[in-house]
Amino acid sequence: VMKQPILSEMRFHNEQSAYEYIEAILWPGGPVCPHCGSMARIGKLGGKTSRIGTYKCYVCQRTFTVKIGTIFEDSHIPLRKWLQAITLISASKKGVSCNRLHRMLGITIKSAWFLGHRIREAMRSGDLTPFGANGGAVESDETFLWNESDKPVKRGYGHKRKILSLIDRESGCSRSMVVDSVDAKTVVPILQENIDREARVMTDDAGQYRHLNKDFAEHGVVCHSQGEYVSMKDHTIHVNSLEGFFSIFKRGMKGIYQHCKKQHLHRYLAEFDFRYNNRCSRPETKKRPVREGLDDVQRADKLLRGVVGRRLTYQTTSGQA
C-alpha cells in the first residue's frame, strides 16, 4: 500500500517533533558528534536557555545539533518548514517553484530560492556505477533547452544549452549531465565512463553515435530521421524511455521553473533524476513486469539521508563568491 505524507502530522508543525524525526533518520544508532565523530559520552542539553535539539559531546567538549554538516546548517528557516519543502519537492513530479514555496511556507522569495537549491544539492546521488552491467540495455540521447545567450538565433541547436541523458532499462534509473557540445569528441568519452562495455547501447541515428559498436557489445540504432521510433527488425531498439524522461523534464522546466541560469542547470537535472530514479512502483501487466519503487514518504526520507555533507552557501550558489 502506497503511503502518502499527511501535512497535518506533528513533524510539519512542531519544531521539537521535526528535530526528532530528522535525528531518527540521520542518527539511527544515536547521536554522533560531527566534530570528533564520537558516539560515546553525549548528553542532550535541556536547560531553559538551550536551543531545541542541542547536544554536548563530553569527549571534545563541543555542542552540536543534527543540522551541523548538512544543508540545514546556519539556516534560520525552522526545520518544520524544511520538512514541508522537502516533502512537497520530492512528491511533485514536475517540481515546485520558489514562488510557490514562498507563498506556502511564508518565507521570502530569496530564502525559498536558496532553500530549493540546497534541497536539489541533497538530491545528487554521486553514483558512478556503470550502466548496463551483464549485457543490459542502456539508452542514450540528448536534448536542448533555452538559448545560451539573449541574442536571437533562428535555426540549429548550437546556441542552446545541451543535455545528455542515459537510462539503464534494467534498473530504470536515469543519469543526466550538462555538456558543452554533442559532438563525438565530447559524448563518446562520457558514454565510455558511464556504460559497461558489455552493454547493449540504444541511440538514434545522430552522427556522434556512428562508431559505438567498437566500444560496446551492441549498438542498436533507431532512425528518427526516417520517422522510425521503434526498430522494425528488433522492437527492443528504441530510446522511448528517454523521450518520456525528457517530456517530464521539459514540462517541469518550462511550465514550473520557466527559467534558470546555466550554472544551476545541473542541480535541476539532479532533481528530476532523483524523482525519476525513486518513482512509485509500477503494477505488473502482460507486457511489463512489476517494478518496485518508493512511495512519497519513503522518497522524502531518502532525500533526508542525502543532506549530510552537502552544505551550500548563498555566495557559492549565486555565483557571488
PDB file of C-alpha atoms in Angstrom:
ATOM      1  CA  VAL A   1       0.000   0.000   0.000  1.00  0.00           C
ATOM      2  CA  MET A   2       1.447   3.359  -1.060  1.00  0.00           C
ATOM      3  CA  LYS A   3       1.836   5.684   1.907  1.00  0.00           C
ATOM      4  CA  GLN A   4       1.156   9.372   1.390  1.00  0.00           C
ATOM      5  CA  PRO A   5       2.523  12.137   3.638  1.00  0.00           C
ATOM      6  CA  ILE A   6      -0.120  13.977   5.647  1.00  0.00           C
ATOM      7  CA  LEU A   7       0.884  17.607   6.068  1.00  0.00           C
ATOM      8  CA  SER A   8      -1.116  17.862   9.297  1.00  0.00           C
ATOM      9  CA  GLU A   9       1.288  15.440  11.026  1.00  0.00           C
ATOM     10  CA  MET A  10       3.131  16.805  14.051  1.00  0.00           C
ATOM     11  CA  ARG A  11       6.616  16.942  12.461  1.00  0.00           C
ATOM     12  CA  PHE A  12       5.414  19.517   9.928  1.00  0.00           C
ATOM     13  CA  HIS A  13       4.145  21.932  12.600  1.00  0.00           C
ATOM     14  CA  ASN A  14       6.124  21.314  15.792  1.00  0.00           C
ATOM     15  CA  GLU A  15       9.845  22.131  15.901  1.00  0.00           C
ATOM     16  CA  GLN A  16      10.710  19.539  18.549  1.00  0.00           C
ATOM     17  CA  SER A  17       8.983  16.812  16.545  1.00  0.00           C
ATOM     18  CA  ALA A  18      10.798  17.950  13.385  1.00  0.00           C
ATOM     19  CA  TYR A  19      14.180  17.616  15.122  1.00  0.00           C
ATOM     20  CA  GLU A  20      13.281  14.184  16.494  1.00  0.00           C
ATOM     21  CA  TYR A  21      12.147  12.961  13.072  1.00  0.00           C
ATOM     22  CA  ILE A  22      15.366  14.072  11.340  1.00  0.00           C
ATOM     23  CA  GLU A  23      17.524  12.727  14.177  1.00  0.00           C
ATOM     24  CA  ALA A  24      15.870   9.300  13.832  1.00  0.00           C
ATOM     25  CA  ILE A  25      16.780   9.222  10.124  1.00  0.00           C
ATOM     26  CA  LEU A  26      20.313  10.649  10.305  1.00  0.00           C
ATOM     27  CA  TRP A  27      21.268   9.083  13.662  1.00  0.00           C
ATOM     28  CA  PRO A  28      19.579   5.638  13.706  1.00  0.00           C
ATOM     29  CA  GLY A  29      22.135   4.407  16.272  1.00  0.00           C
ATOM     30  CA  GLY A  30      22.027   7.514  18.441  1.00  0.00           C
ATOM     31  CA  PRO A  31      23.622  10.981  18.299  1.00  0.00           C
ATOM     32  CA  VAL A  32      27.001  11.299  16.567  1.00  0.00           C
ATOM     33  CA  CYS A  33      29.270  14.238  17.242  1.00  0.00           C
ATOM     34  CA  PRO A  34      30.002  15.964  13.899  1.00  0.00           C
ATOM     35  CA  HIS A  35      33.201  17.466  15.351  1.00  0.00           C
ATOM     36  CA  CYS A  36      35.055  14.360  16.571  1.00  0.00           C
ATOM     37  CA  GLY A  37      32.825  11.522  15.330  1.00  0.00           C
ATOM     38  CA  SER A  38      32.266  10.104  18.802  1.00  0.00           C
ATOM     39  CA  MET A  39      29.023   8.370  19.854  1.00  0.00           C
ATOM     40  CA  ALA A  40      30.057   7.963  23.496  1.00  0.00           C
ATOM     41  CA  ARG A  41      29.570  10.419  26.317  1.00  0.00           C
ATOM     42  CA  ILE A  42      26.991  12.557  24.538  1.00  0.00           C
ATOM     43  CA  GLY A  43      24.267  14.284  26.504  1.00  0.00           C
ATOM     44  CA  LYS A  44      21.239  16.276  25.487  1.00  0.00           C
ATOM     45  CA  LEU A  45      21.011  19.794  26.911  1.00  0.00           C
ATOM     46  CA  GLY A  46      17.624  20.588  28.375  1.00  0.00           C
ATOM     47  CA  GLY A  47      18.146  23.885  30.147  1.00  0.00           C
ATOM     48  CA  LYS A  48      15.876  26.879  29.745  1.00  0.00           C
ATOM     49  CA  THR A  49      18.461  28.687  27.626  1.00  0.00           C
ATOM     50  CA  SER A  50      19.346  25.660  25.478  1.00  0.00           C
ATOM     51  CA  ARG A  51      18.154  25.618  21.897  1.00  0.00           C
ATOM     52  CA  ILE A  52      15.956  22.786  20.665  1.00  0.00           C
ATOM     53  CA  GLY A  53      17.872  19.650  19.729  1.00  0.00           C
ATOM     54  CA  THR A  54      21.221  20.717  21.250  1.00  0.00           C
ATOM     55  CA  TYR A  55      23.653  18.032  22.407  1.00  0.00           C
ATOM     56  CA  LYS A  56      27.069  18.215  24.060  1.00  0.00           C
ATOM     57  CA  CYS A  57      29.946  15.855  23.353  1.00  0.00           C
ATOM     58  CA  TYR A  58      31.965  15.334  26.538  1.00  0.00           C
ATOM     59  CA  VAL A  59      34.848  13.905  24.513  1.00  0.00           C
ATOM     60  CA  CYS A  60      35.652  17.094  22.585  1.00  0.00           C
ATOM     61  CA  GLN A  61      33.604  19.390  24.877  1.00  0.00           C
ATOM     62  CA  ARG A  62      31.660  20.922  21.978  1.00  0.00           C
ATOM     63  CA  THR A  63      27.935  21.379  21.405  1.00  0.00           C
ATOM     64  CA  PHE A  64      26.077  20.456  18.238  1.00  0.00           C
ATOM     65  CA  THR A  65      22.704  19.769  16.654  1.00  0.00           C
ATOM     66  CA  VAL A  66      21.592  17.484  13.850  1.00  0.00           C
ATOM     67  CA  LYS A  67      21.849  20.477  11.489  1.00  0.00           C
ATOM     68  CA  ILE A  68      25.673  20.641  11.645  1.00  0.00           C
ATOM     69  CA  GLY A  69      27.322  19.439   8.442  1.00  0.00           C
ATOM     70  CA  THR A  70      24.050  19.282   6.489  1.00  0.00           C
ATOM     71  CA  ILE A  71      22.111  21.511   4.117  1.00  0.00           C
ATOM     72  CA  PHE A  72      20.308  22.876   7.211  1.00  0.00           C
ATOM     73  CA  GLU A  73      23.452  24.341   8.794  1.00  0.00           C
ATOM     74  CA  ASP A  74      23.260  28.080   9.589  1.00  0.00           C
ATOM     75  CA  SER A  75      19.712  28.215   8.233  1.00  0.00           C
ATOM     76  CA  HIS A  76      17.258  30.459  10.089  1.00  0.00           C
ATOM     77  CA  ILE A  77      14.309  28.655   8.491  1.00  0.00           C
ATOM     78  CA  PRO A  78      12.633  26.341  11.056  1.00  0.00           C
ATOM     79  CA  LEU A  79      13.213  22.612  10.463  1.00  0.00           C
ATOM     80  CA  ARG A  80       9.462  22.005  10.295  1.00  0.00           C
ATOM     81  CA  LYS A  81       9.333  24.230   7.197  1.00  0.00           C
ATOM     82  CA  TRP A  82      12.335  22.412   5.738  1.00  0.00           C
ATOM     83  CA  LEU A  83      10.396  19.146   6.119  1.00  0.00           C
ATOM     84  CA  GLN A  84       7.372  20.668   4.403  1.00  0.00           C
ATOM     85  CA  ALA A  85       9.522  21.861   1.478  1.00  0.00           C
ATOM     86  CA  ILE A  86      11.343  18.505   1.157  1.00  0.00           C
ATOM     87  CA  THR A  87       8.024  16.646   1.123  1.00  0.00           C
ATOM     88  CA  LEU A  88       6.489  18.964  -1.484  1.00  0.00           C
ATOM     89  CA  ILE A  89       9.512  18.916  -3.830  1.00  0.00           C
ATOM     90  CA  SER A  90      10.090  15.168  -3.601  1.00  0.00           C
ATOM     91  CA  ALA A  91       6.397  14.399  -4.213  1.00  0.00           C
ATOM     92  CA  SER A  92       5.806  16.861  -7.081  1.00  0.00           C
ATOM     93  CA  LYS A  93       6.528  15.168 -10.395  1.00  0.00           C
ATOM     94  CA  LYS A  94       7.441  18.393 -12.192  1.00  0.00           C
ATOM     95  CA  GLY A  95       8.871  20.350  -9.265  1.00  0.00           C
ATOM     96  CA  VAL A  96       7.776  23.289  -7.134  1.00  0.00           C
ATOM     97  CA  SER A  97       8.689  26.885  -7.997  1.00  0.00           C
ATOM     98  CA  CYS A  98      10.328  29.187  -5.450  1.00  0.00           C
ATOM     99  CA  ASN A  99       7.299  31.484  -5.725  1.00  0.00           C
ATOM    100  CA  ARG A 100       5.058  28.619  -4.609  1.00  0.00           C
ATOM    101  CA  LEU A 101       7.409  27.782  -1.717  1.00  0.00           C
ATOM    102  CA  HIS A 102       7.496  31.477  -0.786  1.00  0.00           C
ATOM    103  CA  ARG A 103       3.700  31.615  -0.576  1.00  0.00           C
ATOM    104  CA  MET A 104       3.126  28.235   1.088  1.00  0.00           C
ATOM    105  CA  LEU A 105       5.924  28.400   3.674  1.00  0.00           C
ATOM    106  CA  GLY A 106       5.681  32.098   4.478  1.00  0.00           C
ATOM    107  CA  ILE A 107       9.340  32.844   3.733  1.00  0.00           C
ATOM    108  CA  THR A 108      10.923  35.358   1.362  1.00  0.00           C
ATOM    109  CA  ILE A 109      11.440  34.524  -2.313  1.00  0.00           C
ATOM    110  CA  LYS A 110      15.197  34.818  -1.814  1.00  0.00           C
ATOM    111  CA  SER A 111      15.059  32.258   1.017  1.00  0.00           C
ATOM    112  CA  ALA A 112      12.769  29.974  -0.990  1.00  0.00           C
ATOM    113  CA  TRP A 113      15.138  30.092  -3.988  1.00  0.00           C
ATOM    114  CA  PHE A 114      18.163  29.221  -1.833  1.00  0.00           C
ATOM    115  CA  LEU A 115      16.236  26.539   0.070  1.00  0.00           C
ATOM    116  CA  GLY A 116      15.242  24.894  -3.216  1.00  0.00           C
ATOM    117  CA  HIS A 117      18.832  24.755  -4.438  1.00  0.00           C
ATOM    118  CA  ARG A 118      20.067  23.252  -1.186  1.00  0.00           C
ATOM    119  CA  ILE A 119      17.408  20.541  -1.434  1.00  0.00           C
ATOM    120  CA  ARG A 120      18.444  19.825  -5.046  1.00  0.00           C
ATOM    121  CA  GLU A 121      22.042  19.517  -3.883  1.00  0.00           C
ATOM    122  CA  ALA A 122      20.898  16.801  -1.453  1.00  0.00           C
ATOM    123  CA  MET A 123      19.228  15.008  -4.393  1.00  0.00           C
ATOM    124  CA  ARG A 124      22.557  14.416  -6.157  1.00  0.00           C
ATOM    125  CA  SER A 125      23.379  10.727  -5.957  1.00  0.00           C
ATOM    126  CA  GLY A 126      27.078  10.776  -6.832  1.00  0.00           C
ATOM    127  CA  ASP A 127      26.726   7.175  -8.050  1.00  0.00           C
ATOM    128  CA  LEU A 128      29.334   6.340 -10.717  1.00  0.00           C
ATOM    129  CA  THR A 129      28.407   2.668 -11.191  1.00  0.00           C
ATOM    130  CA  PRO A 130      28.406   1.924 -14.948  1.00  0.00           C
ATOM    131  CA  PHE A 131      25.006   1.330 -16.523  1.00  0.00           C
ATOM    132  CA  GLY A 132      24.229  -1.828 -18.476  1.00  0.00           C
ATOM    133  CA  ALA A 133      26.103  -4.412 -16.405  1.00  0.00           C
ATOM    134  CA  ASN A 134      25.709  -8.049 -17.519  1.00  0.00           C
ATOM    135  CA  GLY A 135      24.707  -7.055 -21.028  1.00  0.00           C
ATOM    136  CA  GLY A 136      21.769  -4.845 -20.108  1.00  0.00           C
ATOM    137  CA  ALA A 137      20.252  -2.240 -22.411  1.00  0.00           C
ATOM    138  CA  VAL A 138      21.154   1.438 -21.988  1.00  0.00           C
ATOM    139  CA  GLU A 139      19.527   4.304 -23.859  1.00  0.00           C
ATOM    140  CA  SER A 140      21.468   7.469 -24.710  1.00  0.00           C
ATOM    141  CA  ASP A 141      20.072  10.677 -26.146  1.00  0.00           C
ATOM    142  CA  GLU A 142      20.470  14.425 -25.904  1.00  0.00           C
ATOM    143  CA  THR A 143      18.068  17.318 -25.682  1.00  0.00           C
ATOM    144  CA  PHE A 144      18.309  21.099 -25.865  1.00  0.00           C
ATOM    145  CA  LEU A 145      16.833  23.748 -23.605  1.00  0.00           C
ATOM    146  CA  TRP A 146      16.702  27.524 -23.969  1.00  0.00           C
ATOM    147  CA  ASN A 147      19.357  29.759 -25.519  1.00  0.00           C
ATOM    148  CA  GLU A 148      22.846  30.240 -24.128  1.00  0.00           C
ATOM    149  CA  SER A 149      22.541  33.998 -24.667  1.00  0.00           C
ATOM    150  CA  ASP A 150      19.887  36.618 -25.364  1.00  0.00           C
ATOM    151  CA  LYS A 151      20.954  37.012 -28.985  1.00  0.00           C
ATOM    152  CA  PRO A 152      18.208  35.911 -31.406  1.00  0.00           C
ATOM    153  CA  VAL A 153      19.046  32.778 -33.399  1.00  0.00           C
ATOM    154  CA  LYS A 154      16.701  31.344 -35.989  1.00  0.00           C
ATOM    155  CA  ARG A 155      17.933  27.840 -36.749  1.00  0.00           C
ATOM    156  CA  GLY A 156      20.045  24.996 -35.372  1.00  0.00           C
ATOM    157  CA  TYR A 157      20.829  23.960 -31.820  1.00  0.00           C
ATOM    158  CA  GLY A 158      24.398  25.248 -31.372  1.00  0.00           C
ATOM    159  CA  HIS A 159      23.102  28.262 -29.420  1.00  0.00           C
ATOM    160  CA  LYS A 160      21.076  26.154 -26.960  1.00  0.00           C
ATOM    161  CA  ARG A 161      22.021  24.511 -23.661  1.00  0.00           C
ATOM    162  CA  LYS A 162      22.882  20.876 -24.270  1.00  0.00           C
ATOM    163  CA  ILE A 163      21.900  17.979 -22.010  1.00  0.00           C
ATOM    164  CA  LEU A 164      22.983  14.340 -22.324  1.00  0.00           C
ATOM    165  CA  SER A 165      20.996  11.657 -20.509  1.00  0.00           C
ATOM    166  CA  LEU A 166      21.279   7.902 -20.067  1.00  0.00           C
ATOM    167  CA  ILE A 167      18.703   5.373 -18.878  1.00  0.00           C
ATOM    168  CA  ASP A 168      19.501   1.863 -17.678  1.00  0.00           C
ATOM    169  CA  ARG A 169      16.475  -0.217 -18.599  1.00  0.00           C
ATOM    170  CA  GLU A 170      17.231  -2.949 -16.064  1.00  0.00           C
ATOM    171  CA  SER A 171      17.275  -0.652 -13.033  1.00  0.00           C
ATOM    172  CA  GLY A 172      15.036   2.017 -14.562  1.00  0.00           C
ATOM    173  CA  CYS A 173      17.488   4.726 -13.469  1.00  0.00           C
ATOM    174  CA  SER A 174      18.485   7.870 -15.339  1.00  0.00           C
ATOM    175  CA  ARG A 175      21.711   9.880 -15.263  1.00  0.00           C
ATOM    176  CA  SER A 176      21.848  13.359 -16.781  1.00  0.00           C
ATOM    177  CA  MET A 177      24.574  15.939 -17.291  1.00  0.00           C
ATOM    178  CA  VAL A 178      25.117  19.321 -18.912  1.00  0.00           C
ATOM    179  CA  VAL A 179      27.599  19.176 -21.810  1.00  0.00           C
ATOM    180  CA  ASP A 180      29.285  21.895 -23.833  1.00  0.00           C
ATOM    181  CA  SER A 181      28.898  20.051 -27.132  1.00  0.00           C
ATOM    182  CA  VAL A 182      27.144  16.995 -28.539  1.00  0.00           C
ATOM    183  CA  ASP A 183      29.897  16.004 -30.957  1.00  0.00           C
ATOM    184  CA  ALA A 184      31.635  12.615 -30.785  1.00  0.00           C
ATOM    185  CA  LYS A 185      34.720  14.022 -29.011  1.00  0.00           C
ATOM    186  CA  THR A 186      32.547  15.094 -26.086  1.00  0.00           C
ATOM    187  CA  VAL A 187      29.818  12.446 -25.991  1.00  0.00           C
ATOM    188  CA  VAL A 188      31.740   9.188 -26.610  1.00  0.00           C
ATOM    189  CA  PRO A 189      34.155   9.561 -23.627  1.00  0.00           C
ATOM    190  CA  ILE A 190      31.168  10.228 -21.359  1.00  0.00           C
ATOM    191  CA  LEU A 191      29.455   7.059 -22.574  1.00  0.00           C
ATOM    192  CA  GLN A 192      32.654   5.071 -22.080  1.00  0.00           C
ATOM    193  CA  GLU A 193      32.876   6.247 -18.455  1.00  0.00           C
ATOM    194  CA  ASN A 194      29.213   5.646 -17.606  1.00  0.00           C
ATOM    195  CA  ILE A 195      28.293   2.496 -19.562  1.00  0.00           C
ATOM    196  CA  ASP A 196      29.642  -1.034 -19.149  1.00  0.00           C
ATOM    197  CA  ARG A 197      31.464  -2.393 -22.198  1.00  0.00           C
ATOM    198  CA  GLU A 198      29.173  -5.451 -22.223  1.00  0.00           C
ATOM    199  CA  ALA A 199      26.046  -3.292 -22.505  1.00  0.00           C
ATOM    200  CA  ARG A 200      23.627  -3.003 -25.418  1.00  0.00           C
ATOM    201  CA  VAL A 201      23.556   0.726 -26.231  1.00  0.00           C
ATOM    202  CA  MET A 202      20.453   2.192 -27.879  1.00  0.00           C
ATOM    203  CA  THR A 203      20.630   5.555 -29.657  1.00  0.00           C
ATOM    204  CA  ASP A 204      19.082   7.464 -32.530  1.00  0.00           C
ATOM    205  CA  ASP A 205      20.898   7.920 -35.840  1.00  0.00           C
ATOM    206  CA  ALA A 206      22.811  11.075 -34.834  1.00  0.00           C
ATOM    207  CA  GLY A 207      26.343  11.229 -36.245  1.00  0.00           C
ATOM    208  CA  GLN A 208      28.149  11.266 -32.877  1.00  0.00           C
ATOM    209  CA  TYR A 209      26.940   7.715 -32.182  1.00  0.00           C
ATOM    210  CA  ARG A 210      28.112   6.290 -35.505  1.00  0.00           C
ATOM    211  CA  HIS A 211      31.021   4.141 -34.246  1.00  0.00           C
ATOM    212  CA  LEU A 212      29.772   2.991 -30.825  1.00  0.00           C
ATOM    213  CA  ASN A 213      29.844  -0.678 -31.878  1.00  0.00           C
ATOM    214  CA  LYS A 214      33.628  -0.501 -31.343  1.00  0.00           C
ATOM    215  CA  ASP A 215      33.192   0.363 -27.667  1.00  0.00           C
ATOM    216  CA  PHE A 216      30.215  -1.752 -26.601  1.00  0.00           C
ATOM    217  CA  ALA A 217      28.845  -5.245 -27.141  1.00  0.00           C
ATOM    218  CA  GLU A 218      25.976  -3.998 -29.310  1.00  0.00           C
ATOM    219  CA  HIS A 219      24.804  -0.703 -30.739  1.00  0.00           C
ATOM    220  CA  GLY A 220      21.148  -0.504 -31.704  1.00  0.00           C
ATOM    221  CA  VAL A 221      20.073   2.440 -33.860  1.00  0.00           C
ATOM    222  CA  VAL A 222      16.572   3.789 -34.439  1.00  0.00           C
ATOM    223  CA  CYS A 223      16.283   6.109 -37.432  1.00  0.00           C
ATOM    224  CA  HIS A 224      14.416   9.173 -36.237  1.00  0.00           C
ATOM    225  CA  SER A 225      15.357  10.971 -39.447  1.00  0.00           C
ATOM    226  CA  GLN A 226      13.160   8.486 -41.331  1.00  0.00           C
ATOM    227  CA  GLY A 227      10.248   8.708 -38.924  1.00  0.00           C
ATOM    228  CA  GLU A 228      11.173   5.467 -37.124  1.00  0.00           C
ATOM    229  CA  TYR A 229      10.759   5.361 -33.339  1.00  0.00           C
ATOM    230  CA  VAL A 230      10.995   1.600 -32.755  1.00  0.00           C
ATOM    231  CA  SER A 231      13.206  -0.586 -34.937  1.00  0.00           C
ATOM    232  CA  MET A 232      11.177  -2.811 -37.238  1.00  0.00           C
ATOM    233  CA  LYS A 233      13.843  -5.533 -37.025  1.00  0.00           C
ATOM    234  CA  ASP A 234      14.105  -5.573 -33.221  1.00  0.00           C
ATOM    235  CA  HIS A 235      11.421  -3.965 -31.074  1.00  0.00           C
ATOM    236  CA  THR A 236      13.830  -3.609 -28.139  1.00  0.00           C
ATOM    237  CA  ILE A 237      15.793  -0.980 -30.072  1.00  0.00           C
ATOM    238  CA  HIS A 238      14.382   2.447 -29.204  1.00  0.00           C
ATOM    239  CA  VAL A 239      15.001   5.456 -26.962  1.00  0.00           C
ATOM    240  CA  ASN A 240      11.385   5.937 -25.935  1.00  0.00           C
ATOM    241  CA  SER A 241      12.194   5.701 -22.215  1.00  0.00           C
ATOM    242  CA  LEU A 242      14.437   8.737 -22.557  1.00  0.00           C
ATOM    243  CA  GLU A 243      11.839  10.564 -24.614  1.00  0.00           C
ATOM    244  CA  GLY A 244       9.431  10.091 -21.708  1.00  0.00           C
ATOM    245  CA  PHE A 245      12.018  11.369 -19.231  1.00  0.00           C
ATOM    246  CA  PHE A 246      12.727  14.432 -21.386  1.00  0.00           C
ATOM    247  CA  SER A 247       8.980  15.073 -21.629  1.00  0.00           C
ATOM    248  CA  ILE A 248       8.665  15.288 -17.823  1.00  0.00           C
ATOM    249  CA  PHE A 249      11.871  17.330 -17.517  1.00  0.00           C
ATOM    250  CA  LYS A 250      10.877  19.926 -20.116  1.00  0.00           C
ATOM    251  CA  ARG A 251       7.349  20.286 -18.813  1.00  0.00           C
ATOM    252  CA  GLY A 252       8.816  20.981 -15.385  1.00  0.00           C
ATOM    253  CA  MET A 253      11.494  23.394 -16.568  1.00  0.00           C
ATOM    254  CA  LYS A 254       9.268  25.318 -18.971  1.00  0.00           C
ATOM    255  CA  GLY A 255       5.991  25.114 -17.076  1.00  0.00           C
ATOM    256  CA  ILE A 256       7.075  25.309 -13.424  1.00  0.00           C
ATOM    257  CA  TYR A 257      10.541  26.853 -13.239  1.00  0.00           C
ATOM    258  CA  GLN A 258      10.354  28.756 -16.556  1.00  0.00           C
ATOM    259  CA  HIS A 259      13.977  29.904 -16.387  1.00  0.00           C
ATOM    260  CA  CYS A 260      17.341  29.042 -14.852  1.00  0.00           C
ATOM    261  CA  LYS A 261      20.935  30.061 -15.431  1.00  0.00           C
ATOM    262  CA  LYS A 262      23.272  27.505 -16.930  1.00  0.00           C
ATOM    263  CA  GLN A 263      25.314  27.400 -13.707  1.00  0.00           C
ATOM    264  CA  HIS A 264      22.278  25.951 -11.894  1.00  0.00           C
ATOM    265  CA  LEU A 265      21.058  23.553 -14.574  1.00  0.00           C
ATOM    266  CA  HIS A 266      22.989  20.561 -13.177  1.00  0.00           C
ATOM    267  CA  ARG A 267      21.042  20.823  -9.905  1.00  0.00           C
ATOM    268  CA  TYR A 268      17.690  20.836 -11.691  1.00  0.00           C
ATOM    269  CA  LEU A 269      18.827  17.737 -13.600  1.00  0.00           C
ATOM    270  CA  ALA A 270      19.735  16.104 -10.275  1.00  0.00           C
ATOM    271  CA  GLU A 271      16.218  16.891  -9.028  1.00  0.00           C
ATOM    272  CA  PHE A 272      14.487  15.263 -11.984  1.00  0.00           C
ATOM    273  CA  ASP A 273      16.894  12.304 -11.933  1.00  0.00           C
ATOM    274  CA  PHE A 274      16.187  11.773  -8.231  1.00  0.00           C
ATOM    275  CA  ARG A 275      12.420  11.710  -8.631  1.00  0.00           C
ATOM    276  CA  TYR A 276      12.647   9.509 -11.742  1.00  0.00           C
ATOM    277  CA  ASN A 277      15.000   7.031 -10.056  1.00  0.00           C
ATOM    278  CA  ASN A 278      12.818   6.868  -6.939  1.00  0.00           C
ATOM    279  CA  ARG A 279       9.408   6.933  -8.555  1.00  0.00           C
ATOM    280  CA  CYS A 280       6.415   4.934  -7.371  1.00  0.00           C
ATOM    281  CA  SER A 281       6.158   1.203  -8.005  1.00  0.00           C
ATOM    282  CA  ARG A 282       4.614   0.008 -11.234  1.00  0.00           C
ATOM    283  CA  PRO A 283       1.940  -2.740 -11.261  1.00  0.00           C
ATOM    284  CA  GLU A 284       2.516  -5.867 -13.285  1.00  0.00           C
ATOM    285  CA  THR A 285       0.900  -6.139 -16.727  1.00  0.00           C
ATOM    286  CA  LYS A 286       1.079  -8.651 -19.554  1.00  0.00           C
ATOM    287  CA  LYS A 287       3.785  -6.628 -21.314  1.00  0.00           C
ATOM    288  CA  ARG A 288       5.668  -5.200 -18.315  1.00  0.00           C
ATOM    289  CA  PRO A 289       6.904  -6.888 -15.133  1.00  0.00           C
ATOM    290  CA  VAL A 290       6.299  -5.319 -11.751  1.00  0.00           C
ATOM    291  CA  ARG A 291       8.825  -2.654 -10.757  1.00  0.00           C
ATOM    292  CA  GLU A 292       9.474  -1.952  -7.105  1.00  0.00           C
ATOM    293  CA  GLY A 293       9.512   1.727  -6.233  1.00  0.00           C
ATOM    294  CA  LEU A 294       9.130   4.183  -3.372  1.00  0.00           C
ATOM    295  CA  ASP A 295       6.075   5.971  -2.093  1.00  0.00           C
ATOM    296  CA  ASP A 296       6.099   9.689  -1.276  1.00  0.00           C
ATOM    297  CA  VAL A 297       7.112   9.195   2.369  1.00  0.00           C
ATOM    298  CA  GLN A 298       9.976   6.824   1.509  1.00  0.00           C
ATOM    299  CA  ARG A 299      11.186   9.202  -1.226  1.00  0.00           C
ATOM    300  CA  ALA A 300      11.263  12.163   1.173  1.00  0.00           C
ATOM    301  CA  ASP A 301      13.089  10.066   3.792  1.00  0.00           C
ATOM    302  CA  LYS A 302      15.677   9.017   1.206  1.00  0.00           C
ATOM    303  CA  LEU A 303      16.196  12.672   0.309  1.00  0.00           C
ATOM    304  CA  LEU A 304      16.746  13.432   4.006  1.00  0.00           C
ATOM    305  CA  ARG A 305      19.515  10.819   4.161  1.00  0.00           C
ATOM    306  CA  GLY A 306      21.344  12.761   1.448  1.00  0.00           C
ATOM    307  CA  VAL A 307      21.525  16.074   3.300  1.00  0.00           C
ATOM    308  CA  VAL A 308      24.786  15.235   5.129  1.00  0.00           C
ATOM    309  CA  GLY A 309      27.930  16.761   3.645  1.00  0.00           C
ATOM    310  CA  ARG A 310      26.015  18.742   1.029  1.00  0.00           C
ATOM    311  CA  ARG A 311      26.115  22.174   2.601  1.00  0.00           C
ATOM    312  CA  LEU A 312      25.870  25.154   0.240  1.00  0.00           C
ATOM    313  CA  THR A 313      26.384  28.835   0.958  1.00  0.00           C
ATOM    314  CA  TYR A 314      24.387  31.570  -0.728  1.00  0.00           C
ATOM    315  CA  GLN A 315      27.544  33.132  -2.162  1.00  0.00           C
ATOM    316  CA  THR A 316      28.692  29.953  -3.921  1.00  0.00           C
ATOM    317  CA  THR A 317      25.184  29.118  -5.134  1.00  0.00           C
ATOM    318  CA  SER A 318      24.524  32.573  -6.595  1.00  0.00           C
ATOM    319  CA  GLY A 319      27.992  32.875  -8.078  1.00  0.00           C
ATOM    320  CA  GLN A 320      28.952  35.813  -5.845  1.00  0.00           C
ATOM    321  CA  ALA A 321      31.874  34.041  -4.149  1.00  0.00           C
TER     322      ALA A 321
END
